[in-house]
Structure formats: C-alpha cells, structure tokens
Coordinates of C-alpha atoms in Angstrom, one line a residue:
X762 CA -16.6 -14.8 2.1
X763 CA -14.1 -15.9 -0.6
X764 CA -16.3 -13.3 -3.4
X765 CA -15.5 -10.8 -1.0
X766 CA -11.8 -11.5 -0.6
X767 CA -11.6 -11.4 -4.4
X768 CA -13.7 -8.2 -4.6
X769 CA -11.5 -6.4 -2.0
X770 CA -8.1 -7.6 -3.2
X771 CA -8.6 -6.7 -6.7
X772 CA -9.6 -3.1 -5.7
X773 CA -6.5 -2.9 -3.3
X774 CA -4.4 -4.2 -5.9
X775 CA -5.7 -1.7 -8.5
X776 CA -5.2 1.1 -6.1
X777 CA -1.6 0.1 -5.2
X778 CA -0.6 -0.4 -8.8
X779 CA -2.0 3.1 -9.7
X780 CA 0.1 4.6 -6.5
X781 CA 3.2 2.5 -7.6
X782 CA 3.2 3.9 -11.3
X783 CA 3.0 7.4 -9.8
X784 CA 6.1 6.7 -8.0
X785 CA 7.8 4.6 -10.5
X786 CA 7.0 7.5 -13.1
X787 CA 8.2 10.2 -10.5
X788 CA 5.1 11.9 -10.8
X789 CA 5.5 15.5 -9.2
X790 CA 2.3 15.0 -6.8
X791 CA 3.8 11.8 -5.3
X792 CA 7.7 13.5 -5.5
X793 CA 6.1 16.5 -3.6
X794 CA 4.8 14.4 -1.0
X795 CA 8.1 12.4 -0.4
X796 CA 10.2 15.5 -0.6
X797 CA 7.6 17.0 2.5
X798 CA 7.9 13.8 4.7
X799 CA 11.5 13.6 3.7
X800 CA 12.0 10.6 1.9
X801 CA 14.8 10.4 -0.7
X802 CA 13.5 11.2 -4.2
X803 CA 15.9 8.6 -5.6
X804 CA 14.7 5.9 -3.8
X805 CA 11.2 6.2 -4.6
X806 CA 11.3 3.2 -6.8
X807 CA 11.4 1.1 -3.5
X808 CA 8.4 2.0 -2.7
X809 CA 7.0 1.4 -5.8
X810 CA 8.1 -2.0 -5.7
X811 CA 6.9 -2.6 -2.5
X812 CA 3.6 -1.6 -3.9
X813 CA 3.9 -3.6 -6.9
X814 CA 5.1 -6.8 -4.8
X815 CA 1.8 -6.2 -2.4
X816 CA -0.4 -6.1 -5.5
X817 CA 1.0 -9.2 -6.8
X818 CA 1.0 -11.2 -3.3
X819 CA -2.9 -10.2 -3.2
X820 CA -3.8 -11.1 -7.0
X821 CA -1.7 -14.8 -6.3
X822 CA -3.4 -14.8 -2.5
X823 CA -6.6 -15.5 -4.1
X824 CA -5.6 -18.9 -5.0
X825 CA -3.3 -19.3 -2.2
X826 CA -4.9 -17.4 0.8
X827 CA -2.0 -17.5 3.0
X828 CA -0.1 -15.6 0.6
X829 CA -2.9 -12.8 0.5
X830 CA -2.5 -13.1 4.5
X831 CA 1.3 -12.5 4.3
X832 CA 0.8 -9.5 1.5
X833 CA -1.7 -7.6 3.7
X834 CA 0.4 -8.1 6.8
X835 CA 3.2 -6.3 4.9
X836 CA 1.3 -3.6 3.4
X837 CA -0.1 -3.0 7.1
X838 CA 3.3 -2.2 8.1
X839 CA 4.1 -0.4 5.0
X840 CA 0.9 2.0 5.3
X841 CA 1.6 2.3 8.9
X842 CA 5.0 3.6 8.0
X843 CA 3.3 6.0 5.8
X844 CA 1.0 7.3 8.5
X845 CA 4.0 7.7 10.7
X846 CA 6.0 9.6 8.6
X847 CA 3.3 12.3 7.9
X848 CA 2.3 12.6 11.7
X849 CA 6.0 13.0 12.5
X850 CA 6.1 16.3 10.5
X851 CA 2.7 17.1 12.1
X852 CA 0.8 16.8 8.4
X853 CA -2.3 15.1 9.4
X854 CA -3.6 14.9 6.0
X855 CA -3.5 10.9 6.2
X856 CA -6.6 9.9 5.1
X857 CA -5.5 8.0 1.9
X858 CA -3.0 6.2 3.7
X859 CA -5.8 5.4 6.2
X860 CA -8.0 4.2 3.8
X861 CA -5.2 2.2 2.4
X862 CA -4.4 0.5 5.9
X863 CA -8.3 -0.2 6.1
X864 CA -7.9 -1.9 3.0
X865 CA -5.1 -4.0 3.8
X866 CA -6.5 -5.2 7.5
X867 CA -10.0 -6.2 5.6
X868 CA -7.8 -8.2 3.1
X869 CA -6.0 -10.0 6.0
X870 CA -9.0 -10.5 7.9
X871 CA -10.9 -11.9 4.6
X872 CA -8.0 -14.0 4.1
X873 CA -8.1 -15.5 7.0
X874 CA -11.8 -16.6 6.7
X875 CA -10.9 -18.5 3.5
X876 CA -7.7 -19.9 4.5

C-alpha cells in the first residue's frame, strides 16, 4: 500500500502544482474559469496557495502518513467547493474537479492504510 500511496501522491501533487502555477501566473484559461464562477481574480493567488500547500502536505505525507491524510481532507473540501461553485451557476463541466476530488479521496484512503 505504501508504494501505491507514493505513486498517487506524486501524481496528485504534480497536478496540483500545475494547477497552482496557472492560478499564480494568472493564465487566461484559469482566469476565465474564475470569472465564470464568480471568484475574484485578484484572489486567485489564495487558491494557488491552497493547492501548493496541499501538494506539500502530500509529499511530506509520504514520510508522515497522518500529514497526507490531513492534506487530503483539506483538498477534498477544496474540490467539493470547486464543484459546488460550478454547479451553483449550472455549469456541469466538472470532470477535472471530480477527478481531482477522486485523487484526494484516494490519497486519504491510502494514507489511512499506511498510517
């Protein structure tokens, strides 16, 4: 199980850092999505910071599984909020957020088996 946790955590952390990079660099595609759901563009750095913190928690959680579980739980809430933001405006193109939510849940479960 520990190997599975390392692989899933590494992939998820890489995806989180890529997403955070887009928000911190204010890439147009990311800003368009934030505008669409009504999130203030000048606060995009907060979302990026949450993703960076989550990625850091996942990486450090390889050595301290309870940290990976805590980071995963925070990321579950983050992506539930993202999905809710889209559904609120009747935008059902939530596949990327659902995938990230599934990865967050998987890391929480795998972290529980290795803790």
